[in-house]
Coordinates of C-alpha atoms and ligand atoms in Angstrom, one line a residue:
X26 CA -19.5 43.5 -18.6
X27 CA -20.1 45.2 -15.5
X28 CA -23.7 44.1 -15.3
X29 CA -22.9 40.6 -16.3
X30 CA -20.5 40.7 -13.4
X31 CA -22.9 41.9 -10.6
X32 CA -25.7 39.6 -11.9
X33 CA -23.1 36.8 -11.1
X34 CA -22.5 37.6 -8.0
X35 CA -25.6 38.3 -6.9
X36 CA -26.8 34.6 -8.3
X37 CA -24.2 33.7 -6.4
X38 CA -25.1 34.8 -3.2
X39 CA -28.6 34.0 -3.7
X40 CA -27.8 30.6 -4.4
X41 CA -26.0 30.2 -1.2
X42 CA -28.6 32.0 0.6
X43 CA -26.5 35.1 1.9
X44 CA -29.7 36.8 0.0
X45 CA -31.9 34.7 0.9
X46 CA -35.4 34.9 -0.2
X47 CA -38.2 34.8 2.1
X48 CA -41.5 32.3 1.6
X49 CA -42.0 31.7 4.7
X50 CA -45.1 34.0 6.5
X51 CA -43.9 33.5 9.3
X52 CA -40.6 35.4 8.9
X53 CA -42.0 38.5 7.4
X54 CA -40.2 41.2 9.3
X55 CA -43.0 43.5 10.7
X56 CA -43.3 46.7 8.4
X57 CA -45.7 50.1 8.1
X58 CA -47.4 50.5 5.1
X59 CA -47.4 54.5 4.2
X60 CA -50.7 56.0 4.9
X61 CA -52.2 56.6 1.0
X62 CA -54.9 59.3 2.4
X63 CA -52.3 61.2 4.5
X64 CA -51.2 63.9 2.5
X65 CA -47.2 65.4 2.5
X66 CA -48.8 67.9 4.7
X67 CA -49.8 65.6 7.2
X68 CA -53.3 66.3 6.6
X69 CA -55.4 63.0 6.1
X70 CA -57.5 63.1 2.8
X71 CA -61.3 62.6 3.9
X72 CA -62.9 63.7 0.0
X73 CA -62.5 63.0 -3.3
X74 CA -61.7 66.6 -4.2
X75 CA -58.7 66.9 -1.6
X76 CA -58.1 63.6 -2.9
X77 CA -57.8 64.1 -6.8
X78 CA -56.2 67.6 -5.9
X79 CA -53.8 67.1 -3.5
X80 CA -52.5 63.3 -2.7
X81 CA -53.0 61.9 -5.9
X82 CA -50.8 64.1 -7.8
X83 CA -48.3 63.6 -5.0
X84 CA -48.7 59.7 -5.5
X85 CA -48.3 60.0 -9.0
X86 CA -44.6 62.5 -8.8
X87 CA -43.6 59.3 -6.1
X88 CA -43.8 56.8 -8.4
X89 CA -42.4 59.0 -11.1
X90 CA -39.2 60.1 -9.0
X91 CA -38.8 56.5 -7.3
X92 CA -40.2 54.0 -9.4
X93 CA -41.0 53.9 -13.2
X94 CA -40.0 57.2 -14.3
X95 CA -41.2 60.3 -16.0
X96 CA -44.3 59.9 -18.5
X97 CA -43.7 61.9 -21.6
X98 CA -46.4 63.3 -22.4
X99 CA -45.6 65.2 -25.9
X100 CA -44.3 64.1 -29.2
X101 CA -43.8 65.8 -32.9
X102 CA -45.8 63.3 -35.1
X103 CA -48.6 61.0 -34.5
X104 CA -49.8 58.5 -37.6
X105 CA -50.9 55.0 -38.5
X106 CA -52.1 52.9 -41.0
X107 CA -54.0 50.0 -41.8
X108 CA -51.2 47.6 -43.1
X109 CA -53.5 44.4 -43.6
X110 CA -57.1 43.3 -43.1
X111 CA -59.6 41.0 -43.4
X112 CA -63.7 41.1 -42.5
X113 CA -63.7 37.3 -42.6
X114 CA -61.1 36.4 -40.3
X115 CA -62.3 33.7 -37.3
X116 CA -64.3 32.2 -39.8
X117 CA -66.4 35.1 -40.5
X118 CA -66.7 35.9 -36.7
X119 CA -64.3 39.2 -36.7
X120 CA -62.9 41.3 -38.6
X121 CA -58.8 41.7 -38.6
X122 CA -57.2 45.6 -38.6
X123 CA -53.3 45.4 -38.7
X124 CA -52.5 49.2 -37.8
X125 CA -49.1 50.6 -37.6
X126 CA -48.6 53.2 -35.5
X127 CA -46.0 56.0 -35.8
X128 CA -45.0 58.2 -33.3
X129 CA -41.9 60.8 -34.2
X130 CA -40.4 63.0 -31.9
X131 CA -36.6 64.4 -32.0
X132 CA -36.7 63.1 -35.7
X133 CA -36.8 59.5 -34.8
X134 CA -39.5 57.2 -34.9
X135 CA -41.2 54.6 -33.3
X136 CA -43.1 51.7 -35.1
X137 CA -46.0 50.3 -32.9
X138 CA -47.4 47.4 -34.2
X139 CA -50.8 46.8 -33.5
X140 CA -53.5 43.0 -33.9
X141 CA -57.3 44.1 -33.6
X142 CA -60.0 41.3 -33.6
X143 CA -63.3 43.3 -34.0
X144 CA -66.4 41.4 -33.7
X145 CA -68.6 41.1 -36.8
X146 CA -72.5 40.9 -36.8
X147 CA -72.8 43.2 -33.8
X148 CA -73.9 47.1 -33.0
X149 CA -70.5 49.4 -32.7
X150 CA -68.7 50.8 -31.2
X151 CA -67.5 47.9 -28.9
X152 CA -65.7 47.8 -26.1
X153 CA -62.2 46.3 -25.9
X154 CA -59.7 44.3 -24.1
X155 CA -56.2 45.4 -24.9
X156 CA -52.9 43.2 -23.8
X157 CA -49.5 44.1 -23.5
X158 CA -47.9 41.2 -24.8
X159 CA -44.5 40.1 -22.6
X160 CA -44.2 37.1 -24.5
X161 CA -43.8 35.7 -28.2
X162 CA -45.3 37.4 -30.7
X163 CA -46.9 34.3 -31.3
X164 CA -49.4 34.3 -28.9
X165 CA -51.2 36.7 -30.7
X166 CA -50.9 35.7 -34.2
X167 CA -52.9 37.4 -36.4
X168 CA -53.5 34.5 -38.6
X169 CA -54.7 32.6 -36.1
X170 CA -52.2 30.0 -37.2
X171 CA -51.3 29.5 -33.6
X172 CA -54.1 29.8 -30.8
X173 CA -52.7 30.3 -27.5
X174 CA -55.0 30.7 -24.1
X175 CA -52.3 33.8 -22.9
X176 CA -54.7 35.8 -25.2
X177 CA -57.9 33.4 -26.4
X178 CA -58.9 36.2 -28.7
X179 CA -61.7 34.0 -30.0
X180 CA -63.5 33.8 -26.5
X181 CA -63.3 37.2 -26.3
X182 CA -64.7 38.0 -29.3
X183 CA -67.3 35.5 -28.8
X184 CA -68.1 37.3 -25.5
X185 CA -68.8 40.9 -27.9
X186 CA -65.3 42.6 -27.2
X187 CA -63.0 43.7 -29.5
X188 CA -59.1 42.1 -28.6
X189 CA -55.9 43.7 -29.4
X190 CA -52.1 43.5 -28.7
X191 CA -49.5 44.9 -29.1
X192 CA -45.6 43.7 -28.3
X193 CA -43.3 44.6 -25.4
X194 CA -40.2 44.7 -27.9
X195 CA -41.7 47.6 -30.2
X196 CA -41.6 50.2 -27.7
X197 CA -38.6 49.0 -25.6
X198 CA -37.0 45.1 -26.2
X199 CA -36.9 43.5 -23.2
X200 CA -33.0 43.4 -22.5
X201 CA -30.8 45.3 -20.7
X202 CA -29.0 46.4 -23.3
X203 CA -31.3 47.4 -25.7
X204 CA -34.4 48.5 -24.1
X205 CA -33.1 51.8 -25.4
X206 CA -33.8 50.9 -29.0
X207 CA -37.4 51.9 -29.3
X208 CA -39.2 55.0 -27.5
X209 CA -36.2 55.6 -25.9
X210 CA -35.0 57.2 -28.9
X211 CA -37.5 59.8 -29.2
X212 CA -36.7 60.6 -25.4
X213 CA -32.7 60.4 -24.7
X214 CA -32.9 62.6 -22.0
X215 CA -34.6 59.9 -20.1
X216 CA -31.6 57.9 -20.4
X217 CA -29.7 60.3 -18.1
X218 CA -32.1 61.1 -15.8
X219 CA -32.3 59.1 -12.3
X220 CA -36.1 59.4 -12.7
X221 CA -35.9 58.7 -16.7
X222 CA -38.5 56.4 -17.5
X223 CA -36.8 52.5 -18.6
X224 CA -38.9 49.4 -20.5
X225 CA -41.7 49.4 -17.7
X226 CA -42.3 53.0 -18.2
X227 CA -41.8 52.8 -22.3
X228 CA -44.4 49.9 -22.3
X229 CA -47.0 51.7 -20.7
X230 CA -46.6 55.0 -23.0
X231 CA -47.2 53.0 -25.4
X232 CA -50.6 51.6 -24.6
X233 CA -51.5 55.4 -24.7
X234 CA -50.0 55.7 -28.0
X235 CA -53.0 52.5 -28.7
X236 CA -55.4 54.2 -27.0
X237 CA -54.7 57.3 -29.2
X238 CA -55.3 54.9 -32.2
X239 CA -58.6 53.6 -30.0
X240 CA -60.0 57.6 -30.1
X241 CA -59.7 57.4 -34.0
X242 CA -60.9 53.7 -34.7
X243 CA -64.7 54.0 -35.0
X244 CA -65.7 50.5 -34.6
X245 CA -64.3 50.5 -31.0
X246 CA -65.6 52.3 -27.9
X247 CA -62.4 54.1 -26.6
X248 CA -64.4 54.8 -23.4
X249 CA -64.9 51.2 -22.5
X250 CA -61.2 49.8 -22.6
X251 CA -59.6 47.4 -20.5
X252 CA -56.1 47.1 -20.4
X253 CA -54.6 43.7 -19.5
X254 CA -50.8 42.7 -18.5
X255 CA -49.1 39.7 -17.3
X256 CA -46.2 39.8 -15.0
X257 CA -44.0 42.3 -15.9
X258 CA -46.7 43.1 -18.5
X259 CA -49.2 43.2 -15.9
X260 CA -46.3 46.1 -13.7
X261 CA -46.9 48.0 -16.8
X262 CA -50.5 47.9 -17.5
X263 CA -50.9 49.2 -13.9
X264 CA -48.7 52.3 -14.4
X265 CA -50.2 53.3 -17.7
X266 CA -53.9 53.2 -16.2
X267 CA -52.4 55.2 -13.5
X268 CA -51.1 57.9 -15.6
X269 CA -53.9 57.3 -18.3
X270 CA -57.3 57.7 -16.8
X271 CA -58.9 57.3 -20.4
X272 CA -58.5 53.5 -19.7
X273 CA -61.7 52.1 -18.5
X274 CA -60.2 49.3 -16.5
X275 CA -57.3 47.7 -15.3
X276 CA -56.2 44.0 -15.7
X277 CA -52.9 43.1 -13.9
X278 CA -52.6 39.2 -13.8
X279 CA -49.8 38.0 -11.6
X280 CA -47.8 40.9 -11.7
X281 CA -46.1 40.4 -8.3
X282 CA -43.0 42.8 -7.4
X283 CA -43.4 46.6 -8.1
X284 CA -46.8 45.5 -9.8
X285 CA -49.2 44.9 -7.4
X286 CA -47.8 43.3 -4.5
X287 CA -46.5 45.3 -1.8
X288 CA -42.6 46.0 -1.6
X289 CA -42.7 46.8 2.6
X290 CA -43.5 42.9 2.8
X291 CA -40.5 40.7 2.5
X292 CA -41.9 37.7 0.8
X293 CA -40.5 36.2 -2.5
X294 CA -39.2 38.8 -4.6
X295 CA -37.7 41.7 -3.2
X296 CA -36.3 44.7 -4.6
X297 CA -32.8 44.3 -5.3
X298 CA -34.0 40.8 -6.8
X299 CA -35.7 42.2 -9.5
X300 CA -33.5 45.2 -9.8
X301 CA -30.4 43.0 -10.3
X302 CA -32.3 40.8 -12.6
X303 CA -33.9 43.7 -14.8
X304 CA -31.5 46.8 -14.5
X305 CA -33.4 48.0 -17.4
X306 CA -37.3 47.9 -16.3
X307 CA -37.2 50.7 -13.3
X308 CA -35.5 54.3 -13.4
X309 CA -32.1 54.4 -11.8
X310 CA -33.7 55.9 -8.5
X311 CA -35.3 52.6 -7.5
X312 CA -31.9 51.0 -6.8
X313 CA -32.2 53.3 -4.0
X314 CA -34.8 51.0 -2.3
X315 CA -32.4 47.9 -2.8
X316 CA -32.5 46.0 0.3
X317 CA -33.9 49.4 1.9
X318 CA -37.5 48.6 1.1
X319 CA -38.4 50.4 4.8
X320 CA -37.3 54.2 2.8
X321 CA -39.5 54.0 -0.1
X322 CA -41.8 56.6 0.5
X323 CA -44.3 54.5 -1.1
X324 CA -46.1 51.3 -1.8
X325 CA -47.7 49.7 -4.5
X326 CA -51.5 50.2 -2.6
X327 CA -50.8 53.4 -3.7
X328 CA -50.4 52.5 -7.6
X329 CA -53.8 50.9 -7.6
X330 CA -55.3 53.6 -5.6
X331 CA -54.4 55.7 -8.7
X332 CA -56.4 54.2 -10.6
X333 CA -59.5 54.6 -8.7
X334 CA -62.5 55.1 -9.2
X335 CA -62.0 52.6 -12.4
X336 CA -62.0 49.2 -11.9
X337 CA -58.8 47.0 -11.4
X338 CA -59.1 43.6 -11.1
X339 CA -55.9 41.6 -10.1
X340 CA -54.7 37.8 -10.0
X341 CA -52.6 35.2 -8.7
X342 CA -51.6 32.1 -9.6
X343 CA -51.0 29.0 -6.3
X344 CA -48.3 27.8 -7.0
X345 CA -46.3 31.6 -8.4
X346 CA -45.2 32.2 -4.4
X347 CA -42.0 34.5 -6.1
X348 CA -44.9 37.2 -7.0
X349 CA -46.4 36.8 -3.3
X350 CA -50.1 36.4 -3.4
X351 CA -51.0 36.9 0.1
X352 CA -48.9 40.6 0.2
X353 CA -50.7 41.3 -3.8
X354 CA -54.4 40.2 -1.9
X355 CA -53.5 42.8 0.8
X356 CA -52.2 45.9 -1.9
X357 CA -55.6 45.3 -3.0
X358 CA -57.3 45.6 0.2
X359 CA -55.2 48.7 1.2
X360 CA -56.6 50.7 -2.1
X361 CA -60.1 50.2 -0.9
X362 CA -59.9 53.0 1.1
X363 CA -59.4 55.3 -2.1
X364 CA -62.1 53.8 -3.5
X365 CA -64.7 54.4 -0.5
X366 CA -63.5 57.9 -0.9
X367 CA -65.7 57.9 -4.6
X368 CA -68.1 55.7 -2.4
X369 CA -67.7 52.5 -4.1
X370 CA -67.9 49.6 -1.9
X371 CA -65.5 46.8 -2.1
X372 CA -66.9 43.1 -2.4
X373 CA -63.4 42.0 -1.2
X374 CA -63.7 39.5 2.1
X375 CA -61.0 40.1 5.1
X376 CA -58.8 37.7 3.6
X377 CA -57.3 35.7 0.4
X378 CA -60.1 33.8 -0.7
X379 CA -59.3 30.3 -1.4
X380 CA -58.1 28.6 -4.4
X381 CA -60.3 29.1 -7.9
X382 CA -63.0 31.0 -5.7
X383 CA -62.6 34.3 -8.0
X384 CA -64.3 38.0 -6.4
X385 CA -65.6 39.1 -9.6
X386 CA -67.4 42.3 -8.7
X387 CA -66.0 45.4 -9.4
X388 CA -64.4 47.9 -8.5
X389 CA -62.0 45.3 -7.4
X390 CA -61.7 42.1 -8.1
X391 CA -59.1 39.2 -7.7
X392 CA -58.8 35.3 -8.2
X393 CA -56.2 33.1 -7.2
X394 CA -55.8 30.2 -9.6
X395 CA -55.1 26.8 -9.0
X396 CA -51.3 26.3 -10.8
X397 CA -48.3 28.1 -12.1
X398 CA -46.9 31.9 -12.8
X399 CA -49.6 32.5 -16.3
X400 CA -52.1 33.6 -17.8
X401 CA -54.7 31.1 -19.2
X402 CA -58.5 31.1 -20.6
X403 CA -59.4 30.6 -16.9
X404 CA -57.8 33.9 -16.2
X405 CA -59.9 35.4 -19.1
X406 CA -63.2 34.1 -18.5
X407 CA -63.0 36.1 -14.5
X408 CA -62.5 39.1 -16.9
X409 CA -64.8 39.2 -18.8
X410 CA -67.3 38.4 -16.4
X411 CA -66.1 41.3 -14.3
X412 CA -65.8 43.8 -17.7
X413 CA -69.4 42.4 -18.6
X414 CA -71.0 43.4 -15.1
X415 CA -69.3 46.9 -14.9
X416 CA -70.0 47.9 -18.8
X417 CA -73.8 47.0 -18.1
X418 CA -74.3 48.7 -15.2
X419 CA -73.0 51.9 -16.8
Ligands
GCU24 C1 -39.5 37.3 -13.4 C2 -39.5 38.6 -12.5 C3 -40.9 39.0 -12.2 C4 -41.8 39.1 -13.4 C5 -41.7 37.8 -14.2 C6 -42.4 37.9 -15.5 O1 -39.9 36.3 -12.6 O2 -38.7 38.4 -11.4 O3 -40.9 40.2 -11.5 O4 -43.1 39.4 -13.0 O5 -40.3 37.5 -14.5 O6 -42.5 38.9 -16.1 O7 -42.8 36.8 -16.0

C-alpha cells in the first residue's frame, strides 16, 4: 500500500514536472566522475597487480554496499537434469538440452530453467552466447513455435555458437512484491540487510548457477561464454560478469541507468526514477543516492572496468534517450583506462559514433542503432562479429 502510494505521487510530480527529467545536453549540471585508478588510499593505481589487488576489490565491496548487493557465493546442493531433448531440432541444424537446474540451500530450493540450442555437424566444445531473458518466455521458445529477433537463436547457431536462456522470473519475478519468491529464499538474510542483494543481484547469481551447469555440459566451451542482457537484463549481465570472471564476455544492450550509463550525469533516468519505479531491483542502500547522485562513491565506469581485461561490448538504441546514450558512450570510454592497465588498446573514437556505424573490435565495443529501446537481429549480428574476432584471435 505504502509503495503503491509513493509510486503515485511520484508519477504525480513527474508528470507535472516538479521531477522533471532532463534530455536536454545542454542542462546537464556539471559533475566529477570518481577517479576508478585512485585507490581509498589516495594512491593512483599505475599496474595491473595494484590494480587486481587493491582497487578492484574495493570497486567490487562499492557496488556491493551501494548498489546491487551482496553475491552469495555458497549453497548446500547443486543438481540438474536434462528434462527434454531433441538432436534434430532447427531442422536437423541443433540439438535441443532442456536442463533444470536445482540449487538448495537453507532447505529450500530454487528451479532454474534452462533452453540450449547446440549446433550439430560441428567440432565441440563450442562456445556460447547466454541471455538473461527480461521478457516473455516466449522469446525463447524451445519449440521454435515462435521465432523472435530479441534472441534469433537460429542465426546464432548458424554462426557455430551454442544459444541459451534462461528467465528473469525463476530466480527472482520481476515485481515488487514477489521478487522474494525465488533465490531469495535460499538467502533471507538478504532481505534484511541494507546491502541484501534484490532481483538485479538474484538475476545475475543465477547466470553463475548456468555457468556451473556450462563447466559440466561437455559439448560447450565454458571458457568461451558470452553473457548477454537487455535493459534491466543487460544491468544484470554486467554485475554478474563483474563478480564472475569465468564469463568470457560481456553483452549489455541498452541497459541505461545503473547498467552502463553513468549515474553523475543527469540525463533521462535518474536514480530516484528507477528506484521509485523498481523498489525491488537494487539493495535498500541505493535509495541513499536518490536525488543525491553527487554522494555515490561510485560510477558505473567502474562496473565495466571490473570486468576488464574481458571484453564488453555495449549498445544503444536512437531513439531510447530515457537510457542516455551519450552518458552510456562516455561510461565506456572512462573504463578504457582499466583496460590500458592490461595493455589492451581501445578502438573507441573521441566521441559517440553516429547512427548504425557499430565499433566492433574488442575489448570494447558499442553501436548505436537506428530506432527504439530493443534488442533485434541487428543487435546480434554486431555480436557475433565482435565474439567471432576475439575467440579467433585467442
Ligand atoms: C524501464 C526502466 C529502465 C529499464 C527498462 C527495461 O524503462 O526505467 O531502467 O532498463 O525498463 O528493462 O526495459
Amino acid at each position: 500500500m505504502r509503495n503503491v502510494f509513493i509510486i503515485l505521487v511520484y508519477s504525480i510530480l513527474l508528470s507535472t514536472e516538479l521531477i522533471a527529467q532532463n534530455y536536454d545536453e545542454a542542462k546537464v549540471p556539471s559533475y566529477i566522475l570518481p577517479d576508478v585508478l585512485k585507490a581509498q588510499s589516495e594512491k593512483v593505481v599505475t599496474n595491473v597487480k595494484d590494480w587486481e589487488n587493491i582497487r578492484r576489490p574495493e570497486i567490487l565491496t562499492l557496488f556491493e554496499e551501494n548498489v546491487y548487493g551482496q553475491m552469495p557465493k555458497t549453497f548446500d546442493k547443486y543438481e540438474f537434469k536434462i528434462k527434454n531433448e531433441n538432436k534434430h531440432s532447427m531442422n536437423g541444424k541443433a540439438h535441443l538440452k532442456e536442463v533444470e537446474i536445482a540449487v538448495t540451500n537453507h532447505n529450500q530450493t530454487v528451479m532454474i530453467h534452462l533452453v540450449l540450442f547446440v549446433p550439430t555437424g560441428i567440432k565441440k566444445p563450442v562456445p556460447a552466447f547466454l541471455l538473461i531473458n527480461n521478457r516473455g518466455k516466449n522469446n525463447t521458445s524451445p519449440t521454435r513455435d515462435t521465432l523472435s529477433g530479441f534472441w534469433p537463436a537460429e542465426q546464432v547457431i548458424d554462426a557455430g555458437y551454442a544459444v541459451a536462456a534462461f528467465h528473469v522470473n525463476d530466480a527472482a519475478p520481476d515485481h515488487k512484491d514477489s521478487y522474494q519468491n525465488g533465490v531469495l529464499r535460499l538467502y533471507p538474510e538478504q532481505l534484511k540487510a541494507g546491502n541484501g542483494m534484490k532481483a538485479i543481484g538474484a538475476w545475475a547469481w543465477a547466470a553463475s548457477r548456468i555457468m556451473d551447469y556450462f563447466e559440466n555440459d561437455k559439448d560447450i566451451d565454458a571458457s568461451k561464454i558470452v553473457l548477454t542482457g537487455h535493459s534491466r537484463g543487460g544491468k544484470a549481465s554486467l554485475w554478474a560478469a563483474a563478480q564472475d570472471s569465468r564469463f568470457a564476455m560481456c553483452v549489455s544492450n541498452c541497459s541505461g541507468n545503473t547498467g552502463a550509463a553513468l549515474s553523475h550525469r543527469r540525463f533521462g533516468e535518474t536514480i530516484q526514477a528507477i528506484n521509485t519505479t523498481f523498489p525491488h531491483w537494487f539493495a535498500d542502500n541505493y535509495k541513499k543516492f536518490n536525488d543525491n547522485e553527487s554522494a555515490l562513491p561510485l560510477d558505473q565506469h567502474m562496473l565495466v572496468s571490473l570486468i576488464a581485461p574481458r571484453p564488453v561490448y555495449v549498445t544503444n538504441a536512437s531513439e531510447d534517450l530515457w537510457a542516455d546514450p551519450v552518458g552510456t558512450f562516455l561510461s565506456l570510454k572512462e573504463a578504457e583506462r582499466v583496460y590500458g592497465l592490461y595493455k589492451l588498446k581501445s578502438a573507441l573514437p573521441e566521441s559517440i559514433p553516429a547512427i548504425n556505424m557499430p565499433f566492433v573490435k574488442p575489448p570494447l565495443a558499442y553501436h548505436i542503432r537506428e530506432g527504439v529501446h530493443d534488442m533485434t537481429s541487428y543487435d546480434w549480428a554486431q555480436f557475433i562479429k565482435n565474439a567471432d574476432l576475439y575467440f579467433k584471435s585467442r
